[in-house]
Amino acid sequence: MERDIFLACVLTPAIISLAFALVIRLTRRITRATVRERTASVLATTGWCAAVSSTLLLRQDIDFAAPEAWQQIIVPITVIAAVLVLMTISTTTLASEWVRDIRWVVAGIGCVVVAMMVMPAGDGWVDMLPEHRGWIASVTAASLLNLWSLDRLARSGATTWVLLVVLAGLAAPTMLAASAYAGLAEWCLGAIIATMVFALFAIMDRRSMAWCSLVPAVLFATSATASGRFYTYEVHPRGLYAILLLAPTLIALPDFMLRNRSTWVRVACAATIAMSVLGVVAWLLLGDALFANPDEESW
Amino acid sequence: MVQRSAMMLTLVFLAAGFSSAAEKLTLDLEKSKIEFVGTKPDGKHEGGFKKFTADATADMENPESGSLEIVIDADSLWSDDEKLTNHLKNPDFFDVRKHPKIMFKATKISHSEGEEKATIVGTLTLLGKEGEITVPIVAALTETTVTITGEFKIDRTKWGMEYGQGKINNDVAIKTVLVMNR
């Protein structure tokens, strides 16, 4: 791996995520439970977003006057994730039923906003406009389903390892991006590293709220899939995009039947499904390249 | 001798864009080509563009003031590998959505009398950035066509195409054959 890519996409997001994780650990000293949980959850969300943004800022020569759609998406993701996480935490403590209900309304609106903002616009994209409606609907639906299934998973005793499922959900669109657009793939790598740090922290520090970073990570994964689709000129089957968009749900859903089993059984099952999903994605995306002669490889 | 005379005559034709005796030349796209070869330490890839236009004028009386302007449709890019074509169209390389046109405009045509080759200096606009390039050419003239062949190298990073530095060589070899009807 190139030194610059390693610094921007691995080391920097890892350090920032770790710094936020350590601050989250310090919040254990806060005596009031509500304040402690809210502070930790917002730190987890903003920490993840800061780590991922660092990769973007270091690797992309961003034109701030007219950023690409996939570059500006981190802004609404951060805002929506922060609001959602605050409301999610509220439901575990003192929140009313009204807050619990309105949370999914906010989530729906947030997912629509993210889906709309990730659609590339401008003169160069006119030929892709007919695809926008379908993709906005797909990204919105997939984001909501993934958030719902992962929320259920976290609430059924998987708080410590739910981020590992999100990792698999991020790996899938990263493969799509890597097949066409290195800049986007590098950003996805930064997101994977940030999620990995928070995932490890959530496993080690069981009382932390590090798993809250799953909200921006899920929104990021679905929007990265949409960006990957618009930056590829290859024709991929629709089934591939469905798998990419719904990978977290595909991994999380079978766990509903295993919730009474031990953690090891549940993790092993989720890992097996995750490997299968990623294997199918790799085969559909890279099958030709994997079996091609070396001199037929791309750059 | 015949070749040298043809060469000089061609340059004279090319170099008279602003003269009242200017002759406009029409590009024959099917016979013309703009191709490139990108190299890396362990191999190379060939590619090119299928669609482009060229405006050229020629005049025998004022050789130094000819004109040549080429506009390339970046989305018509092709290469010897489908996945590579996909990658080359993206912002890592040509960013064809944001920069659909690649342009070259000659600013100076020079030729020493008695020489078989000539030089066209011009501005290449790629990825929205302008850079001066010098293209050595060989021209051939028939009764109905003017054929200009140029081979040169550019440093892609000069235009901000920096993806893969160290793995992919910065210099890209370019070969152009412009067949223009008189």
Coordinates of C-alpha atoms in Angstrom, one line a residue:
Chain A
M1 CA 0.0 0.0 0.0
E2 CA 1.2 3.4 -0.9
R3 CA 2.5 5.5 2.0
D4 CA 0.1 8.4 1.4
I5 CA -2.9 6.1 1.2
F6 CA -1.8 4.3 4.4
L7 CA -1.5 7.6 6.2
A8 CA -4.8 9.1 5.0
C9 CA -7.0 6.1 4.8
V10 CA -5.7 3.9 7.6
L11 CA -3.5 5.6 10.2
T12 CA -5.4 9.0 10.4
P13 CA -8.9 7.6 10.8
A14 CA -7.6 5.0 13.2
I15 CA -6.0 7.6 15.4
I16 CA -9.0 9.9 15.4
S17 CA -11.4 7.0 16.1
L18 CA -9.2 5.8 18.9
A19 CA -9.0 9.3 20.4
F20 CA -12.8 9.6 20.4
A21 CA -13.1 6.1 21.8
L22 CA -10.8 7.0 24.7
V23 CA -12.8 10.1 25.4
I24 CA -15.9 8.0 25.4
R25 CA -14.3 5.8 28.0
L26 CA -13.7 8.9 30.2
T27 CA -17.5 9.6 30.1
R28 CA -17.9 6.6 32.5
R29 CA -17.0 9.1 35.2
I30 CA -20.2 11.1 34.6
T31 CA -22.6 10.1 37.3
R32 CA -25.9 11.0 35.7
A33 CA -26.8 8.0 33.4
T34 CA -28.8 10.1 30.9
V35 CA -26.0 12.6 30.4
R36 CA -23.4 9.9 30.3
E37 CA -25.2 7.9 27.6
R38 CA -26.0 10.9 25.5
T39 CA -22.5 12.3 25.6
A40 CA -21.0 8.9 24.7
S41 CA -23.3 8.3 21.9
V42 CA -22.8 11.7 20.3
L43 CA -19.1 11.3 20.7
A44 CA -19.3 7.9 19.0
T45 CA -21.2 9.4 16.1
T46 CA -19.2 12.5 15.6
G47 CA -15.9 10.6 16.2
W48 CA -16.8 8.2 13.4
C49 CA -17.8 11.1 11.1
A50 CA -14.6 13.1 11.9
A51 CA -12.4 10.1 11.2
V52 CA -14.1 9.4 7.9
S53 CA -14.0 13.1 7.0
S54 CA -10.2 13.2 7.6
T55 CA -9.7 10.6 4.9
L56 CA -11.7 12.7 2.5
L57 CA -9.9 15.9 3.3
L58 CA -6.5 14.3 3.0
R59 CA -7.0 12.4 -0.2
Q60 CA -9.4 14.5 -2.2
D61 CA -8.6 17.8 -3.8
I62 CA -12.1 19.0 -2.9
D63 CA -13.6 22.0 -4.7
F64 CA -15.6 23.4 -1.8
A65 CA -17.5 25.7 -4.1
A66 CA -18.9 22.7 -6.0
P67 CA -18.1 19.4 -4.2
E68 CA -19.1 16.1 -5.8
A69 CA -22.3 14.6 -4.5
W70 CA -20.4 11.7 -2.9
Q71 CA -18.0 14.1 -1.1
Q72 CA -20.7 16.3 0.5
I73 CA -22.8 13.4 1.8
I74 CA -20.8 13.3 5.0
V75 CA -22.5 16.5 6.2
P76 CA -26.1 15.3 6.2
I77 CA -25.0 11.9 7.5
T78 CA -23.3 13.5 10.5
V79 CA -26.4 15.7 11.3
I80 CA -29.0 13.0 10.8
A81 CA -26.9 10.4 12.7
A82 CA -26.4 12.7 15.6
V83 CA -30.2 13.4 15.9
L84 CA -31.1 9.7 15.5
V85 CA -28.6 8.6 18.0
L86 CA -29.8 11.1 20.6
M87 CA -33.4 9.8 20.1
T88 CA -32.3 6.2 20.2
I89 CA -30.6 6.7 23.5
S90 CA -33.7 8.5 24.8
T91 CA -35.8 5.4 24.2
T92 CA -33.6 3.4 26.5
T93 CA -33.9 5.8 29.3
L94 CA -36.6 8.3 30.1
A95 CA -38.2 8.9 26.7
S96 CA -41.8 8.8 26.1
E97 CA -43.6 6.6 23.6
W98 CA -44.0 9.6 21.4
V99 CA -40.2 9.9 21.1
R100 CA -39.9 6.3 20.2
D101 CA -42.4 6.6 17.4
I102 CA -41.1 9.9 16.0
R103 CA -37.6 8.4 15.9
W104 CA -38.5 6.3 12.8
V105 CA -40.2 9.3 11.2
V106 CA -37.0 11.2 11.6
A107 CA -35.0 8.2 10.4
G108 CA -37.2 8.0 7.3
I109 CA -36.8 11.7 6.5
G110 CA -33.1 11.4 7.1
C111 CA -32.7 8.5 4.8
V112 CA -34.6 10.3 2.0
V113 CA -32.4 13.4 2.5
V114 CA -29.2 11.3 2.3
A115 CA -30.5 9.3 -0.8
M116 CA -31.4 12.5 -2.6
M117 CA -28.1 14.3 -1.8
V118 CA -26.0 11.4 -3.0
M119 CA -27.5 11.5 -6.5
P120 CA -24.9 13.1 -8.7
A121 CA -26.2 16.2 -10.5
G122 CA -24.9 18.5 -13.2
D123 CA -24.6 18.6 -16.9
G124 CA -22.4 15.6 -17.0
W125 CA -25.0 13.4 -15.4
V126 CA -28.1 14.2 -17.4
D127 CA -28.1 10.8 -19.0
M128 CA -28.4 9.2 -15.6
L129 CA -31.4 11.2 -14.4
P130 CA -33.9 8.5 -15.3
E131 CA -32.2 6.2 -12.8
H132 CA -32.4 8.7 -9.9
R133 CA -35.9 7.9 -8.8
G134 CA -35.3 4.2 -8.5
W135 CA -32.0 4.8 -6.7
I136 CA -33.5 7.3 -4.2
A137 CA -36.2 4.8 -3.4
S138 CA -33.7 1.9 -3.1
V139 CA -31.2 3.8 -0.9
T140 CA -34.0 5.1 1.4
A141 CA -35.6 1.7 1.8
A142 CA -32.2 -0.1 2.3
S143 CA -31.0 2.5 4.8
L144 CA -34.2 2.2 6.8
L145 CA -34.2 -1.6 6.7
N146 CA -30.6 -1.8 7.7
L147 CA -31.0 0.6 10.6
W148 CA -34.1 -1.3 11.8
S149 CA -32.4 -4.7 11.6
L150 CA -29.2 -3.6 13.2
D151 CA -31.1 -1.7 15.9
R152 CA -33.0 -4.9 16.6
L153 CA -29.8 -6.8 16.6
A154 CA -28.1 -4.4 19.1
R155 CA -31.1 -4.5 21.4
S156 CA -31.1 -8.3 21.4
G157 CA -27.8 -8.6 23.2
A158 CA -25.5 -7.9 20.3
T159 CA -24.4 -4.4 21.3
T160 CA -20.8 -5.4 21.6
W161 CA -20.5 -7.0 18.1
V162 CA -23.2 -5.4 16.0
L163 CA -20.5 -3.1 14.5
L164 CA -18.8 -6.2 13.0
V165 CA -22.0 -6.7 10.9
V166 CA -21.7 -3.1 9.9
L167 CA -18.1 -3.7 8.8
A168 CA -19.3 -6.4 6.4
G169 CA -21.9 -4.0 5.2
L170 CA -19.1 -1.5 4.4
A171 CA -16.8 -4.0 2.8
A172 CA -19.4 -4.8 0.1
P173 CA -19.7 -1.3 -1.4
T174 CA -16.0 -0.8 -1.0
M175 CA -15.5 -3.7 -3.5
L176 CA -17.8 -2.0 -5.9
A177 CA -15.9 1.3 -5.6
A178 CA -12.6 -0.5 -5.9
S179 CA -13.7 -1.9 -9.2
A180 CA -14.2 1.5 -10.7
Y181 CA -13.1 4.5 -8.7
A182 CA -10.1 4.5 -6.4
G183 CA -10.9 7.8 -4.8
L184 CA -14.3 6.5 -3.6
A185 CA -12.7 3.2 -2.5
E186 CA -10.1 5.0 -0.5
W187 CA -12.9 6.9 1.4
C188 CA -14.7 3.6 2.0
L189 CA -11.4 2.2 3.4
G190 CA -11.3 5.1 5.8
A191 CA -14.8 4.3 6.9
I192 CA -13.9 0.6 7.4
I193 CA -10.9 1.5 9.6
A194 CA -13.0 3.9 11.7
T195 CA -15.7 1.3 12.1
M196 CA -13.2 -1.3 13.0
V197 CA -11.7 0.8 15.8
F198 CA -15.1 1.5 17.3
A199 CA -16.1 -2.2 16.8
L200 CA -13.0 -3.3 18.7
F201 CA -13.6 -0.7 21.4
A202 CA -17.3 -1.8 21.7
I203 CA -16.1 -5.4 22.3
M204 CA -13.5 -4.4 24.8
D205 CA -15.5 -1.8 26.7
R206 CA -18.9 -3.4 27.1
R207 CA -20.4 -0.4 28.8
S208 CA -19.5 2.0 26.1
M209 CA -21.9 3.4 23.5
A210 CA -19.4 3.0 20.7
W211 CA -21.9 0.9 18.8
C212 CA -23.9 4.1 18.2
S213 CA -21.5 4.8 15.3
L214 CA -23.4 2.2 13.3
V215 CA -26.0 4.9 12.3
P216 CA -23.6 7.0 10.2
A217 CA -21.8 3.9 9.0
V218 CA -25.1 2.4 7.7
L219 CA -26.0 5.6 5.9
F220 CA -22.5 5.8 4.5
A221 CA -22.6 2.2 3.2
T222 CA -25.9 2.7 1.3
S223 CA -24.9 6.0 -0.1
A224 CA -21.5 4.6 -1.1
T225 CA -23.3 1.9 -3.0
A226 CA -25.3 4.5 -4.9
S227 CA -22.1 6.5 -5.7
G228 CA -20.3 3.3 -6.8
R229 CA -23.1 2.5 -9.2
F230 CA -23.0 6.0 -10.8
Y231 CA -19.3 5.9 -11.2
T232 CA -19.2 2.5 -12.9
Y233 CA -19.7 2.1 -16.6
E234 CA -20.0 -1.7 -16.4
V235 CA -23.4 -3.3 -16.4
H236 CA -23.9 -5.2 -13.2
P237 CA -26.9 -7.3 -12.4
R238 CA -29.6 -5.7 -10.2
G239 CA -29.3 -8.5 -7.8
L240 CA -25.7 -7.4 -7.0
Y241 CA -26.9 -3.9 -6.1
A242 CA -29.7 -5.4 -3.9
I243 CA -27.1 -7.5 -2.0
L244 CA -24.8 -4.5 -1.7
L245 CA -27.5 -2.3 -0.3
L246 CA -29.0 -4.9 2.0
A247 CA -25.9 -6.7 3.2
P248 CA -26.3 -5.7 6.9
T249 CA -29.9 -6.8 6.9
L250 CA -29.1 -10.1 5.2
I251 CA -26.5 -10.8 7.9
A252 CA -28.7 -9.5 10.8
L253 CA -32.0 -11.1 10.0
P254 CA -31.1 -14.8 10.6
D255 CA -29.9 -13.8 14.0
F256 CA -33.5 -13.2 15.1
M257 CA -33.9 -16.9 15.2
L258 CA -30.7 -17.4 17.2
R259 CA -31.2 -14.7 19.9
N260 CA -31.5 -17.3 22.7
R261 CA -28.3 -19.0 21.7
S262 CA -24.8 -18.2 23.0
T263 CA -22.9 -15.2 21.7
W264 CA -20.3 -17.5 20.1
V265 CA -23.0 -19.3 18.1
R266 CA -24.6 -16.0 17.0
V267 CA -21.3 -14.4 16.0
A268 CA -20.2 -17.6 14.2
C269 CA -23.5 -17.6 12.2
A270 CA -23.3 -13.9 11.4
A271 CA -19.6 -14.3 10.3
T272 CA -20.5 -17.3 8.0
I273 CA -23.3 -15.3 6.4
A274 CA -21.1 -12.2 6.1
M275 CA -18.4 -14.3 4.3
S276 CA -20.9 -15.8 2.0
V277 CA -22.4 -12.4 1.1
L278 CA -19.0 -10.9 0.5
G279 CA -18.0 -13.9 -1.5
V280 CA -21.0 -13.6 -3.8
V281 CA -20.3 -9.8 -4.2
A282 CA -16.6 -10.5 -5.0
W283 CA -17.6 -13.2 -7.5
L284 CA -20.2 -11.0 -9.3
L285 CA -17.9 -7.9 -9.3
L286 CA -14.4 -9.3 -9.9
G287 CA -15.1 -12.8 -11.3
D288 CA -13.7 -11.9 -14.8
A289 CA -10.6 -10.2 -13.3
L290 CA -9.9 -13.1 -10.9
F291 CA -9.8 -15.6 -13.8
A292 CA -8.2 -13.3 -16.4
N293 CA -4.6 -13.6 -17.5
P294 CA -2.2 -11.3 -15.7
D295 CA -1.7 -9.1 -18.8
E296 CA -5.4 -8.4 -19.0
E297 CA -5.5 -6.8 -15.6
S298 CA -6.6 -3.2 -15.1
W299 CA -4.3 -0.6 -13.5
Chain B
M1 CA 12.9 15.0 -52.3
V2 CA 9.3 14.4 -53.2
Q3 CA 8.4 13.7 -49.6
R4 CA 10.2 16.9 -48.5
S5 CA 8.3 18.9 -51.0
A6 CA 5.0 17.4 -49.9
M7 CA 5.8 18.2 -46.3
M8 CA 6.6 21.8 -47.0
L9 CA 3.5 22.2 -49.1
T10 CA 1.4 20.7 -46.4
L11 CA 2.7 23.1 -43.8
V12 CA 2.1 26.0 -46.1
F13 CA -1.5 24.8 -46.4
L14 CA -1.9 24.4 -42.7
A15 CA -0.4 27.6 -41.7
A16 CA -2.7 30.2 -43.1
G17 CA -5.8 30.3 -41.0
F18 CA -6.1 34.1 -41.1
S19 CA -5.2 34.7 -44.7
S20 CA -7.8 35.5 -47.2
A21 CA -6.5 32.5 -49.2
A22 CA -7.1 30.1 -46.3
E23 CA -8.4 26.7 -47.2
K24 CA -10.5 24.9 -44.7
L25 CA -9.7 21.2 -44.2
T26 CA -12.3 18.7 -43.2
L27 CA -11.4 15.8 -40.8
D28 CA -12.0 12.3 -42.0
L29 CA -12.8 10.7 -38.6
E30 CA -12.8 7.1 -39.9
K31 CA -9.2 7.3 -41.1
S32 CA -7.9 9.5 -38.3
K33 CA -6.9 8.3 -34.8
I34 CA -5.8 9.7 -31.5
E35 CA -4.3 6.9 -29.4
F36 CA -2.2 6.7 -26.2
V37 CA 0.0 4.2 -24.5
G38 CA 0.2 4.2 -20.7
T39 CA 3.0 2.2 -19.2
K40 CA 3.9 0.8 -15.8
P41 CA 7.0 -1.1 -14.7
D42 CA 5.6 -4.5 -15.6
G43 CA 3.5 -3.7 -18.6
K44 CA 1.5 -1.2 -20.7
H45 CA -2.0 -0.5 -21.9
E46 CA -3.2 1.0 -25.2
G47 CA -6.2 3.2 -25.6
G48 CA -7.6 6.1 -27.5
F49 CA -10.6 8.2 -28.4
K50 CA -13.2 7.2 -31.0
K51 CA -14.8 10.7 -31.4
F52 CA -13.1 14.0 -32.0
T53 CA -13.3 16.9 -34.4
A54 CA -10.6 19.0 -35.9
D55 CA -10.7 22.5 -37.4
A56 CA -7.8 23.3 -39.6
T57 CA -7.1 25.9 -42.2
A58 CA -4.2 26.1 -44.6
D59 CA -2.8 28.9 -46.8
M60 CA 0.2 28.8 -49.0
E61 CA 1.0 32.5 -48.6
N62 CA 1.4 32.8 -44.8
P63 CA 2.7 29.5 -43.4
E64 CA 3.3 30.7 -39.8
S65 CA -0.3 31.7 -39.1
G66 CA -2.1 28.4 -39.7
S67 CA -4.7 27.1 -37.4
L68 CA -5.4 23.7 -35.9
E69 CA -8.0 23.0 -33.2
I70 CA -8.9 19.6 -32.0
V71 CA -11.8 18.8 -29.6
I72 CA -12.0 15.2 -28.3
D73 CA -15.1 13.7 -26.8
A74 CA -13.7 12.2 -23.6
D75 CA -16.5 9.8 -23.2
S76 CA -15.5 8.1 -26.4
L77 CA -12.4 6.7 -24.7
W78 CA -11.5 3.1 -25.3
S79 CA -8.7 0.8 -24.1
D80 CA -7.5 -2.7 -24.5
D81 CA -9.3 -3.8 -21.4
E82 CA -13.0 -3.2 -20.5
K83 CA -12.4 -2.7 -16.8
L84 CA -9.6 -0.3 -17.5
T85 CA -11.8 1.7 -19.8
N86 CA -14.3 1.9 -16.9
H87 CA -11.5 3.1 -14.6
L88 CA -10.0 5.6 -17.1
K89 CA -13.4 7.3 -17.5
N90 CA -13.6 8.0 -13.8
P91 CA -12.2 10.9 -11.8
D92 CA -9.0 9.0 -11.1
F93 CA -8.0 9.6 -14.7
F94 CA -10.1 11.5 -17.3
D95 CA -13.2 12.3 -15.2
V96 CA -15.4 12.4 -18.3
R97 CA -18.5 13.4 -16.5
K98 CA -17.0 16.6 -15.2
H99 CA -14.7 17.2 -18.2
P100 CA -16.4 15.9 -21.3
K101 CA -14.1 17.7 -23.7
I102 CA -10.3 17.5 -24.2
M103 CA -9.0 20.3 -26.4
F104 CA -5.9 21.2 -28.3
K105 CA -5.3 24.5 -29.9
A106 CA -2.2 25.3 -31.9
T107 CA -0.5 28.5 -31.0
K108 CA 2.6 28.3 -33.2
I109 CA 3.6 26.2 -36.2
S110 CA 7.3 26.2 -37.0
H111 CA 9.2 24.7 -39.8
S112 CA 12.7 25.2 -40.9
E113 CA 13.1 25.2 -44.6
G114 CA 14.6 22.0 -45.9
E115 CA 13.5 20.0 -42.9
E116 CA 11.1 17.1 -43.3
K117 CA 9.6 17.5 -39.9
A118 CA 7.8 20.4 -38.3
T119 CA 6.7 21.4 -34.9
I120 CA 3.3 22.5 -33.6
V121 CA 3.2 24.2 -30.2
G122 CA -0.2 24.5 -28.6
T123 CA -2.3 24.5 -25.6
L124 CA -3.8 21.2 -24.3
T125 CA -6.8 21.5 -22.1
L126 CA -7.3 18.4 -20.0
L127 CA -9.3 18.0 -16.8
G128 CA -10.0 21.8 -17.0
K129 CA -6.3 22.7 -16.9
E130 CA -4.3 24.2 -19.6
G131 CA -0.8 23.2 -20.4
E132 CA 1.5 23.9 -23.3
I133 CA 2.8 21.0 -25.4
T134 CA 5.1 20.7 -28.3
V135 CA 4.2 18.2 -31.0
P136 CA 6.7 17.1 -33.6
I137 CA 4.7 16.2 -36.8
V138 CA 5.2 14.7 -40.2
A139 CA 2.8 15.8 -42.8
A140 CA 1.9 14.2 -46.1
L141 CA -0.1 15.8 -48.9
T142 CA -2.0 14.3 -51.8
E143 CA -4.3 16.0 -54.2
T144 CA -7.3 15.3 -52.0
T145 CA -6.0 14.9 -48.5
V146 CA -3.6 16.2 -45.9
T147 CA -2.3 13.7 -43.3
I148 CA -0.6 14.9 -40.2
T149 CA 1.1 12.3 -38.0
G150 CA 2.4 13.3 -34.6
E151 CA 4.1 11.3 -31.8
F152 CA 4.9 12.8 -28.5
K153 CA 4.8 12.3 -24.7
I154 CA 3.1 14.2 -22.0
D155 CA 3.5 14.2 -18.2
R156 CA -0.1 13.5 -17.1
T157 CA 0.5 14.9 -13.6
K158 CA 0.9 18.4 -15.2
W159 CA -2.9 18.3 -15.7
G160 CA -3.6 16.9 -12.3
M161 CA -4.0 13.3 -13.4
E162 CA -2.0 11.9 -10.4
Y163 CA -3.6 8.6 -9.7
G164 CA -1.2 5.7 -9.3
Q165 CA 2.0 7.7 -9.3
G166 CA 4.9 5.3 -8.7
K167 CA 2.9 2.4 -10.0
I168 CA 1.9 3.9 -13.3
N169 CA 4.5 6.0 -15.2
N170 CA 3.7 9.7 -15.4
D171 CA 4.7 10.0 -19.1
V172 CA 2.0 8.9 -21.5
A173 CA 2.9 8.3 -25.2
I174 CA 0.4 9.8 -27.6
K175 CA 0.1 9.1 -31.3
T176 CA -2.2 11.1 -33.6
V177 CA -3.0 10.6 -37.2
L178 CA -5.2 13.3 -38.6
V179 CA -6.5 12.7 -42.2
M180 CA -8.1 15.8 -43.5
N181 CA -9.9 16.2 -46.8
R182 CA -9.0 19.3 -48.8

